XYZ file of C-alpha atoms in Angstrom:
702
model
C -17.401 131.779 6.335
C -15.229 131.505 9.442
C -16.518 132.062 12.991
C -14.568 135.335 13.216
C -16.163 136.563 9.949
C -19.622 135.665 11.253
C -18.915 137.484 14.490
C -17.707 140.588 12.669
C -20.728 140.589 10.359
C -23.109 140.182 13.259
C -21.371 142.944 15.220
C -21.663 145.298 12.239
C -25.289 144.362 11.590
C -26.360 145.106 15.154
C -24.061 148.099 15.657
C -26.937 150.620 16.252
C -28.200 148.486 19.116
C -24.881 147.211 20.431
C -23.392 150.703 20.637
C -25.785 151.517 23.471
C -25.717 148.070 25.069
C -21.974 147.190 25.327
C -21.045 145.031 28.287
C -17.925 143.119 29.305
C -19.440 140.010 27.668
C -19.959 140.764 23.966
C -22.681 138.793 22.096
C -20.218 138.076 19.301
C -17.796 136.464 21.771
C -20.661 134.339 23.091
C -21.170 132.892 19.578
C -17.546 131.993 18.943
C -17.506 128.702 20.917
C -20.547 127.466 18.956
C -20.292 125.161 15.968
C -20.241 126.822 12.558
C -23.773 125.639 11.716
C -25.084 127.051 15.017
C -23.426 130.404 14.313
C -25.062 130.546 10.881
C -28.391 129.637 12.521
C -28.049 132.535 14.995
C -27.061 135.001 12.276
C -29.994 134.069 10.020
C -32.547 134.372 12.794
C -31.051 137.629 14.033
C -31.554 139.006 10.541
C -35.185 137.816 10.526
C -36.042 139.181 13.982
C -34.426 142.562 13.382
C -37.014 143.252 10.673
C -39.630 143.217 13.438
C -37.637 144.726 16.309
C -33.905 145.378 16.779
C -34.135 145.093 20.576
C -35.605 141.598 20.243
C -32.765 140.710 17.879
C -30.200 141.866 20.445
C -31.827 139.868 23.239
C -31.997 136.759 21.069
C -28.345 136.815 20.028
C -27.201 137.413 23.607
C -29.224 134.445 24.932
C -29.050 132.081 21.946
C -25.800 130.264 22.967
C -27.296 129.200 26.295
C -30.574 128.183 24.615
C -28.689 126.079 22.036
C -26.762 124.321 24.785
C -30.042 123.449 26.554
C -32.277 122.587 23.595
C -30.328 122.511 20.342
C -31.287 124.607 17.334
C -34.811 123.161 16.959
C -35.732 123.893 20.571
C -34.147 127.340 20.278
C -36.224 128.026 17.167
C -39.439 127.094 18.986
C -38.458 129.224 22.001
C -37.825 132.181 19.702
C -41.060 131.737 17.713
C -43.113 131.605 20.905
C -41.496 134.858 22.075
C -42.193 136.471 18.675
C -45.841 135.379 18.866
C -46.046 137.131 22.236
C -44.380 140.190 20.680
C -47.024 140.254 17.926
C -49.882 139.964 20.425
C -48.690 141.892 23.473
C -45.601 143.935 22.608
C -41.933 144.198 23.519
C -41.852 143.823 27.304
C -43.897 140.583 27.587
C -41.855 139.158 24.685
C -38.595 140.122 26.394
C -39.793 138.365 29.527
C -40.515 135.235 27.482
C -37.003 135.329 26.006
C -35.608 135.462 29.518
C -37.365 132.250 30.573
C -34.981 129.873 28.809
C -34.787 127.244 31.556
C -38.572 127.147 31.972
C -39.072 126.732 28.238
C -36.392 124.030 28.101
C -38.274 122.021 30.730
C -41.462 122.363 28.679
C -39.584 121.450 25.514
C -38.557 118.119 27.012
C -42.279 117.357 27.416
C -43.047 118.050 23.752
C -43.935 114.434 23.002
C -46.889 114.569 25.426
C -47.796 118.244 25.094
C -51.031 119.187 23.324
C -50.996 122.713 21.890
C -54.197 124.692 21.509
C -53.338 125.763 17.967
C -53.225 122.067 16.990
C -56.647 121.146 18.393
C -58.509 124.451 18.323
C -60.412 123.705 15.121
C -61.511 120.279 16.371
C -62.540 121.711 19.743
C -64.618 124.415 18.044
C -66.435 121.757 15.998
C -66.912 119.783 19.207
C -68.229 122.928 20.893
C -70.660 123.513 18.022
C -71.974 119.998 18.443
C -72.850 120.677 22.082
C -75.437 123.226 20.810
C -76.048 126.721 22.059
C -74.811 129.937 20.487
C -71.744 130.090 18.296
C -68.617 130.498 20.434
C -64.932 130.623 19.629
C -61.796 129.507 21.433
C -58.739 131.648 22.137
C -55.569 131.179 24.207
C -55.476 133.118 27.455
C -53.464 133.460 30.659
C -56.522 132.286 32.648
C -59.193 129.636 32.020
C -62.590 131.343 31.809
C -65.378 132.372 29.457
C -67.036 135.730 28.859
C -70.002 133.797 27.291
C -68.753 134.566 23.780
C -65.187 133.215 23.857
C -63.620 130.334 25.742
C -60.124 131.193 26.981
C -57.969 128.100 27.337
C -54.255 127.524 28.069
C -52.011 127.610 25.000
C -50.705 124.122 25.827
C -51.415 121.246 28.197
C -48.977 118.623 29.511
C -50.672 117.818 32.804
C -50.729 114.061 32.139
C -48.044 111.690 30.933
C -49.938 110.749 27.770
C -50.852 112.887 24.771
C -54.420 111.523 24.567
C -55.086 112.269 28.240
C -53.938 115.866 27.767
C -56.237 116.170 24.763
C -59.092 114.785 26.893
C -58.276 117.456 29.475
C -58.760 120.143 26.796
C -62.172 118.620 26.074
C -63.059 118.755 29.786
C -62.105 122.423 29.960
C -64.230 123.133 26.889
C -67.258 121.244 28.208
C -67.119 122.929 31.609
C -66.928 126.479 30.216
C -69.684 125.670 27.729
C -71.821 124.348 30.611
C -71.525 127.711 32.368
C -73.224 129.391 29.395
C -75.732 126.614 28.658
C -76.890 125.772 32.185
C -77.250 129.353 33.353
C -74.256 130.399 35.444
C -74.623 133.968 34.107
C -78.388 133.910 33.437
C -80.715 136.585 34.851
C -84.540 136.591 35.163
C -84.863 139.703 32.967
C -82.728 142.614 31.634
C -83.429 144.713 34.738
C -82.244 142.061 37.192
C -78.848 142.600 38.814
C -75.809 140.949 37.299
C -74.135 138.160 39.203
C -71.222 140.348 40.299
C -73.639 142.784 41.985
C -74.938 139.960 44.174
C -71.471 139.509 45.674
C -71.536 142.965 47.276
C -72.600 141.475 50.644
C -69.344 139.529 51.019
C -66.484 141.301 52.744
C -63.861 139.081 51.030
C -64.991 139.158 47.414
C -62.193 136.905 46.132
C -62.815 134.174 48.729
C -66.567 134.234 48.082
C -66.054 133.985 44.328
C -63.709 130.995 44.693
C -66.269 129.249 46.894
C -69.062 130.055 44.443
C -66.992 128.696 41.553
C -66.402 125.410 43.383
C -70.079 124.988 44.290
C -71.267 125.964 40.821
C -68.959 123.303 39.384
C -70.783 120.671 41.467
C -74.106 121.922 40.068
C -72.828 121.966 36.481
C -71.343 118.479 36.836
C -74.775 117.188 37.845
C -76.339 118.919 34.825
C -73.767 117.354 32.492
C -74.289 113.925 34.072
C -78.057 114.142 33.475
C -77.949 115.420 29.888
C -74.562 114.186 28.629
C -73.723 111.058 30.643
C -71.011 109.973 28.205
C -69.062 113.190 28.740
C -69.519 112.875 32.501
C -68.024 109.377 32.463
C -65.048 110.647 30.473
C -64.426 113.381 33.056
C -64.682 110.949 35.977
C -62.191 108.691 34.205
C -59.591 111.472 34.225
C -60.084 112.593 37.823
C -62.650 110.815 40.020
C -64.622 113.117 42.294
C -63.337 113.014 45.884
C -65.828 111.943 48.544
C -67.104 114.616 50.929
C -67.318 113.538 54.560
C -68.628 116.744 56.157
C -72.401 116.421 56.623
C -73.074 120.128 56.057
C -71.237 120.121 52.741
C -72.937 116.878 51.754
C -76.424 118.296 52.249
C -75.608 121.577 50.479
C -74.079 119.862 47.442
C -76.991 117.402 47.300
C -79.317 120.391 47.000
C -77.275 121.802 44.103
C -77.344 118.480 42.280
C -81.124 118.458 41.948
C -82.642 118.925 38.479
C -84.448 122.145 39.436
C -81.368 123.795 40.958
C -80.268 127.148 39.471
C -77.423 129.582 39.887
C -79.437 131.371 42.602
C -79.331 128.173 44.647
C -75.557 128.131 44.239
C -75.399 131.718 45.453
C -77.567 130.916 48.508
C -75.391 127.933 49.422
C -72.311 130.112 48.974
C -73.709 132.603 51.507
C -74.207 129.859 54.097
C -70.903 128.031 53.671
C -68.964 131.295 53.477
C -69.670 131.921 57.172
C -68.456 128.474 58.255
C -64.803 128.124 59.149
C -64.458 124.672 57.637
C -62.001 123.364 55.049
C -63.292 123.190 51.483
C -63.013 120.197 49.166
C -60.244 120.425 46.588
C -61.161 122.383 43.455
C -61.744 120.506 40.213
C -58.750 120.694 37.848
C -60.923 121.870 34.952
C -63.059 124.477 36.708
C -60.861 127.474 35.845
C -62.087 130.871 37.024
C -65.257 132.926 36.749
C -64.727 136.426 35.353
C -67.898 138.287 36.291
C -66.893 141.667 34.854
C -65.931 140.229 31.463
C -69.202 138.305 31.233
C -71.220 141.370 32.257
C -69.745 143.548 29.499
C -70.225 140.931 26.783
C -73.785 140.064 27.852
C -74.847 143.721 27.983
C -73.500 144.416 24.496
C -75.018 141.233 23.105
C -78.475 141.863 24.596
C -78.483 145.410 23.239
C -77.743 144.122 19.734
C -80.063 141.133 20.103
C -82.997 143.379 20.986
C -82.573 145.397 17.785
C -81.931 142.347 15.624
C -84.918 140.501 17.098
C -87.320 143.279 16.175
C -85.889 143.513 12.696
C -86.113 139.736 12.184
C -89.677 139.586 13.508
C -90.671 142.454 11.228
C -89.213 140.611 8.225
C -91.014 137.423 9.288
C -94.367 139.202 9.552
C -93.889 140.772 6.132
C -93.057 137.361 4.711
C -96.180 135.842 6.262
C -98.327 138.628 4.852
C -96.829 138.135 1.400
C -97.290 134.367 1.424
C -100.764 134.430 2.905
C -103.599 134.036 0.442
C -105.819 136.161 2.660
C -104.204 139.068 4.440
C -107.283 139.547 6.614
C -106.116 136.855 9.033
C -102.885 138.728 9.734
C -103.756 142.399 9.275
C -104.823 142.810 12.904
C -101.643 141.287 14.276
C -99.906 143.307 17.002
C -96.882 142.641 19.147
C -98.911 141.637 22.220
C -100.152 138.569 20.367
C -96.578 137.271 19.954
C -95.149 134.860 22.499
C -91.853 133.006 22.703
C -90.880 129.988 24.770
C -88.233 127.301 25.150
C -89.482 123.719 24.988
C -88.071 120.783 26.941
C -85.663 119.849 24.156
C -83.994 123.267 24.397
C -85.324 124.664 21.110
C -87.189 127.950 20.831
C -90.814 128.403 19.775
C -92.752 131.410 18.486
C -96.528 131.717 18.573
C -98.793 134.379 17.060
C -102.389 134.404 18.274
C -101.664 131.054 19.895
C -100.597 129.474 16.598
C -97.077 128.080 16.340
C -95.014 129.777 13.612
C -92.154 128.173 11.714
C -89.097 130.387 12.107
C -86.042 130.860 9.893
C -82.900 129.266 11.320
C -81.262 132.605 12.126
C -84.287 133.793 14.115
C -84.504 130.521 16.008
C -80.804 130.729 16.910
C -81.237 134.352 18.006
C -84.131 133.560 20.343
C -82.264 130.561 21.778
C -79.244 132.796 22.418
C -81.378 135.327 24.282
C -82.798 132.550 26.447
C -79.258 131.624 27.446
C -78.881 135.112 28.958
C -82.426 135.668 30.268
C -85.217 133.506 31.687
C -87.724 135.251 29.451
C -87.836 137.639 26.518
C -89.468 140.935 27.591
C -92.739 141.619 25.816
C -91.510 145.043 24.683
C -88.723 143.340 22.722
C -91.432 141.721 20.592
C -92.884 145.115 19.677
C -91.813 145.466 16.054
C -93.325 148.962 15.906
C -91.065 150.384 18.604
C -89.468 153.742 17.796
C -86.026 152.875 19.166
C -84.961 150.677 16.264
C -81.742 151.881 14.737
C -80.910 152.550 11.143
C -78.207 150.640 9.360
C -74.740 151.991 10.004
C -72.256 152.977 7.375
C -68.521 152.912 6.918
C -66.820 155.068 9.503
C -63.782 156.156 7.509
C -65.436 159.364 6.390
C -65.384 158.663 2.661
C -68.379 158.421 0.400
C -69.206 154.810 -0.401
C -72.153 152.780 -1.551
C -70.987 149.875 0.602
C -72.430 149.929 4.131
C -72.210 147.827 7.234
C -75.062 145.438 7.908
C -77.126 146.057 11.052
C -76.675 142.467 12.203
C -72.999 142.269 11.180
C -71.159 139.266 12.558
C -68.297 139.718 14.983
C -64.845 140.242 13.573
C -62.925 137.177 12.400
C -59.294 136.684 13.417
C -56.888 134.930 11.044
C -53.248 133.923 11.144
C -50.847 135.301 8.553
C -47.795 133.482 7.174
C -44.434 135.175 7.711
C -42.063 133.489 5.251
C -39.036 134.976 7.018
C -39.908 133.226 10.270
C -41.349 130.212 8.446
C -44.203 130.445 10.892
C -47.635 132.037 11.318
C -48.329 135.300 13.066
C -51.178 134.254 15.324
C -54.530 136.097 15.047
C -52.719 138.740 13.057
C -55.504 139.909 10.715
C -58.921 141.270 11.683
C -61.561 140.620 9.007
C -65.108 141.919 8.982
C -67.984 141.154 6.629
C -69.981 143.971 5.071
C -73.069 144.152 2.917
C -73.011 145.993 -0.374
C -75.423 148.878 -0.737
C -77.821 148.167 -3.605
C -77.808 150.805 -6.362
C -80.871 150.792 -8.611
C -79.740 152.577 -11.766
C -79.592 151.780 -15.477
C -76.337 149.785 -15.243
C -77.994 146.374 -15.554
C -80.191 147.364 -18.499
C -77.297 149.083 -20.266
C -75.007 146.078 -19.797
C -77.578 143.579 -21.049
C -78.207 145.708 -24.138
C -74.484 146.130 -24.745
C -73.846 142.384 -24.649
C -77.194 141.038 -25.860
C -75.582 138.944 -28.614
C -73.052 137.530 -26.140
C -75.818 136.742 -23.639
C -77.599 134.627 -26.242
C -74.374 132.760 -27.038
C -73.721 132.163 -23.341
C -77.208 130.799 -22.813
C -76.897 128.470 -25.806
C -73.506 127.086 -24.745
C -74.474 126.658 -21.124
C -77.816 125.036 -21.962
C -75.861 122.423 -23.919
C -73.489 122.003 -20.995
C -76.358 121.443 -18.594
C -77.672 118.608 -20.749
C -74.284 117.026 -21.337
C -74.321 113.224 -21.448
C -71.545 110.732 -20.940
C -71.161 107.330 -22.567
C -69.907 104.661 -20.172
C -68.252 101.793 -22.037
C -67.607 98.147 -21.092
C -70.664 97.839 -18.857
C -72.366 94.641 -17.718
C -75.666 96.035 -19.040
C -76.625 99.062 -21.077
C -78.434 100.766 -23.920
C -76.281 99.501 -26.803
C -73.538 97.065 -27.765
C -69.997 98.310 -27.118
C -68.211 97.201 -30.305
C -64.723 97.737 -28.867
C -65.556 95.607 -25.840
C -66.990 92.843 -28.069
C -63.841 92.766 -30.225
C -61.629 92.598 -27.130
C -63.762 89.810 -25.637
C -63.650 87.832 -28.885
C -59.851 88.142 -29.013
C -59.586 86.970 -25.423
C -61.730 83.933 -26.165
C -59.582 82.949 -29.173
C -56.423 83.103 -27.048
C -57.916 80.993 -24.284
C -58.657 83.827 -21.858
C -62.075 83.873 -20.239
C -64.345 86.246 -22.132
C -65.677 89.289 -20.220
C -69.407 89.855 -19.968
C -68.991 93.650 -19.936
C -70.068 94.152 -23.572
C -72.488 97.075 -23.371
C -72.374 100.875 -23.405
C -74.531 102.973 -21.104
C -75.486 106.608 -21.623
C -75.917 108.669 -18.490
C -76.586 112.346 -17.954
C -73.748 114.013 -16.082
C -74.949 115.509 -12.819
C -73.145 118.664 -11.728
C -72.291 118.827 -8.037
C -70.282 122.014 -7.879
C -69.890 124.946 -5.483
C -67.982 128.066 -6.561
C -66.920 131.252 -4.816
C -65.938 134.281 -6.877
C -63.461 136.507 -5.049
C -63.578 139.947 -6.666
C -60.794 142.506 -6.197
C -62.262 145.865 -5.116
C -58.951 147.622 -4.478
C -58.441 151.244 -5.446
C -56.509 150.237 -8.567
C -59.733 148.870 -10.106
C -61.149 152.379 -10.469
C -62.644 153.279 -13.849
C -62.742 150.801 -16.740
C -61.585 147.883 -14.600
C -64.434 148.305 -12.118
C -66.936 148.594 -14.973
C -65.517 145.459 -16.607
C -65.699 143.521 -13.334
C -69.329 144.468 -12.784
C -70.268 143.619 -16.375
C -68.450 140.275 -16.084
C -70.349 139.383 -12.914
C -73.713 140.145 -14.527
C -72.978 137.962 -17.538
C -71.556 135.238 -15.337
C -74.677 135.138 -13.176
C -76.789 134.639 -16.303
C -74.711 131.565 -17.146
C -74.646 130.160 -13.622
C -78.405 130.421 -13.276
C -78.732 128.218 -16.366
C -76.350 125.598 -14.988
C -77.842 125.565 -11.508
C -74.410 125.509 -9.854
C -74.151 126.676 -6.251
C -72.221 129.930 -6.157
C -71.371 132.917 -4.012
C -69.822 136.255 -4.970
C -67.716 138.280 -2.530
C -65.669 141.429 -2.993
C -62.601 142.211 -0.914
C -60.408 145.134 0.034
C -59.191 146.827 3.220
C -56.335 148.808 4.698
C -53.737 147.223 7.009
C -54.082 143.961 8.909
C -56.582 145.548 11.324
C -59.153 146.356 8.640
C -59.537 143.491 6.181
C -62.951 143.632 4.563
C -65.133 141.170 2.667
C -68.226 142.471 0.893
C -71.159 140.078 0.488
C -72.519 140.459 -3.033
C -74.311 137.095 -3.207
C -74.143 134.401 -0.541
C -74.876 130.741 -1.230
C -78.298 130.825 0.393
C -79.498 133.881 -1.561
C -81.355 133.499 -4.875
C -80.231 135.563 -7.856
C -82.668 138.441 -8.296
C -82.873 142.192 -8.815
C -81.335 142.816 -5.380
C -78.177 140.930 -6.366
C -78.056 142.869 -9.637
C -78.359 146.140 -7.716
C -75.502 145.097 -5.413
C -73.318 144.350 -8.422
C -74.201 147.790 -9.743
C -73.214 149.259 -6.359
C -69.691 147.842 -6.331
C -67.073 150.576 -6.050
C -63.259 150.537 -5.673
C -62.080 150.662 -2.063
C -58.503 150.442 -0.737
C -55.808 147.730 -0.864
C -55.380 144.041 -1.790
C -54.520 141.856 1.211
C -55.339 138.489 -0.330
C -54.194 135.785 2.112
C -56.717 136.508 4.856
C -59.574 136.712 2.331
C -58.632 133.363 0.755
C -58.670 131.755 4.218
C -62.059 133.295 5.055
C -63.750 132.427 1.755
C -62.203 128.960 1.937
C -64.037 128.433 5.245
C -67.296 129.624 3.677
C -66.816 127.350 0.663
C -66.035 124.338 2.843
C -69.333 124.805 4.675
C -71.227 124.038 1.444
C -72.094 120.442 0.562
C -70.609 119.722 -2.883
C -68.385 117.137 -4.532
C -66.234 119.814 -6.209
C -65.366 123.238 -4.783
C -63.707 126.010 -6.768
C -62.371 129.407 -5.636
C -61.999 131.836 -8.557
C -60.191 135.142 -7.996
C -60.856 138.078 -10.319
C -58.106 140.677 -9.857
C -55.996 143.324 -11.570
C -52.704 142.869 -9.719
C -50.559 141.245 -7.075
C -51.129 141.264 -3.276
C -50.511 144.694 -1.756
C -51.383 146.647 1.383
C -50.507 149.897 3.110
C -48.608 148.348 6.055
C -45.890 146.543 4.096
C -47.928 143.608 2.800
C -46.282 143.685 -0.593
C -43.454 142.131 -2.522
C -42.250 138.742 -1.343
C -44.067 138.947 2.008
C -47.522 139.403 0.448
C -46.905 136.835 -2.279
C -45.689 134.177 0.162
C -48.635 134.657 2.542
C -51.063 134.420 -0.387
C -49.278 131.298 -1.631
C -49.476 129.718 1.822
C -53.215 130.519 2.017
C -53.700 128.818 -1.364
C -51.850 125.754 -0.054
C -54.187 125.716 2.945
C -57.400 125.761 0.894
C -56.021 123.166 -1.521
C -55.412 120.868 1.447
C -59.161 121.050 2.190
C -60.073 119.992 -1.354
C -60.715 123.429 -2.891
C -59.433 124.152 -6.419
C -58.196 127.778 -6.681
C -58.016 129.599 -10.015
C -57.128 133.191 -10.919
C -58.352 135.459 -13.734
C -56.253 138.615 -14.025
C -55.695 141.534 -16.362
C -52.194 142.201 -14.991
C -49.855 141.817 -17.954
C -46.953 141.180 -15.563
C -48.792 138.333 -13.837
C -46.509 135.754 -15.453
C -43.776 136.879 -13.060
C -45.620 135.772 -9.902
C -48.855 133.843 -10.646
C -47.076 130.570 -11.601
C -45.461 130.708 -8.150
C -48.829 131.404 -6.502
C -51.309 129.261 -8.409
C -49.208 126.915 -10.524
C -48.709 127.075 -14.290
C -52.182 125.772 -15.219
C -54.344 127.530 -12.630
C -54.517 131.083 -13.933
C -55.269 133.004 -17.101
C -54.254 136.509 -18.162
C -56.824 138.526 -20.112
C -54.800 140.817 -22.355
C -57.289 143.711 -22.419
C -59.705 145.072 -19.852
C -62.391 145.418 -22.556
C -62.286 141.647 -23.162
C -62.897 140.717 -19.533
C -66.710 140.409 -19.780
C -66.270 138.347 -22.972
C -63.828 135.927 -21.353
C -65.006 135.256 -17.806
C -68.050 133.116 -18.633
C -66.084 131.157 -21.258
C -63.221 130.560 -18.801
C -65.713 129.309 -16.223
C -67.279 126.939 -18.765
C -63.908 125.403 -19.629
C -62.829 125.285 -15.999
C -65.867 123.340 -14.769
C -66.318 120.781 -17.554
């Protein structure tokens, strides 16, 4: 294709936009001086971008020649992808502004070899953050460096230093400092009725100046806390940027007060009030101190405390019921009331619960909840420990107005954000999908009994086959010691000796029982297309499968999935790894009902994370579905298939083995591309699904 042909094609393709945007300098003329390969590059990307927004396509093609001259095609591609990420997150005008900043991006592009990007280190930083203890927090890119006590907002990239490792260390310093604000009490209040920190700034006439001063002084206090409890991290920070000496005697004495072990945020506020009135220069701010967003923290803390109060009462009620059930004599606990409960934080930072003065062992989730509350308050109000309070709320339900047996859990986790692969851009759409976890409403009907009667002969066969599998033994040959002589090894050794080769002493066979170390997640399609026989077959299959898995003792979880659009991706918890199989699980299986659409990529990524949190030598993700990926907002065809394929690549890279069981007779057209030729099976009739699933699992895991 000649340059003139490319220009004509491009002009025709963008005619609806160009007709209203003609200038004396046509975009097509701007492409003509470029090399043929660069023209093809521009045309291909214009085609890709126009599928998202024609205006963005016009802006790209008008600016691309200058970008190529500054950065080449690879730099231009990165510049464009960054602008498209902004378009996905914030819309057209911020993205257009990013496209206009070619020179600024080119300067950053030249620093690529030392630049650390948040998307590259986010996962490691979140693990690092988890290791620092405290409540679970996540990390997101933001225009400012701050925390709302739930999320740390960090810059999308760092190239402050001339070495990659130093820039990575700077990310760690930012993370540690924002974590320290939540752990050492920057936002803590004595009780829920105490004023928030932002209300205490009302006395200052220049709110912004007072807040900057407070932030600087609080950083001195937090640095002292880190140095006492985490001296290694403190040394790493001082290595990056040594603390400047303070010569002013007033500042010296004030900072010395803040560095004492018993200093709190109220001391920082008092020192702020005194130094605010002095017309003296301040020390330079610390590079990692960021900002303090009081309003954001207030909103998050208020919402969290409201939910924590309800969840605490529910958890305490469940704990008391458990104690009553386990106790051999209920008389010791029957008189228990909420005023006999006390909570405290010990010196090691862990929470304690006492009833009638006796220390009670708490479940992990309750211990984490109490510790989280203590990060926001100095004490837990006694009324929060009243499990008989009338203001407890009932479980919520789905808000889409339709009748469903699947309801939201009272203590539902926050929404999870996941990237989605756009094969046209050959890049991820950042935080594109919003996924929430739901609990399945248990339905106690005759479904379980009817199914077990219907398949009683098959159940017996399953039990027999899986019992044999559980006791499977393996013969190890050519061992140095063992239970019996290995005849093959003896013959080989004798032959070696006759030919002058030194004879091996590995002449025995050893029989060992094979230990199973397996964790499996079953990902069950609950889309609307499973209505009727398919839904019945799925539920029957899960019941029979659970019978087999209980015999084997394998670790397993069962999750349904559905949703509608990228903003409502849903995973339904049927059985988690830490739940035993019992009548409740059976009732949840009975309660499964078809929902909406089949957006598979985000669910694979989410369940892959759950599966990777389980200790096991082998991890398997088995999908049970009736069709290809599909959703209401265009997640279908090649786009949906390619995102699902990319998600499968991602979980494979973590050591998970994906497998698909489908009843879609056309699956041969796309499943080899998704799973590979040996990682799926097509069940030719819906009626056979319950007969096949357990047998497929047996073959897959032996």
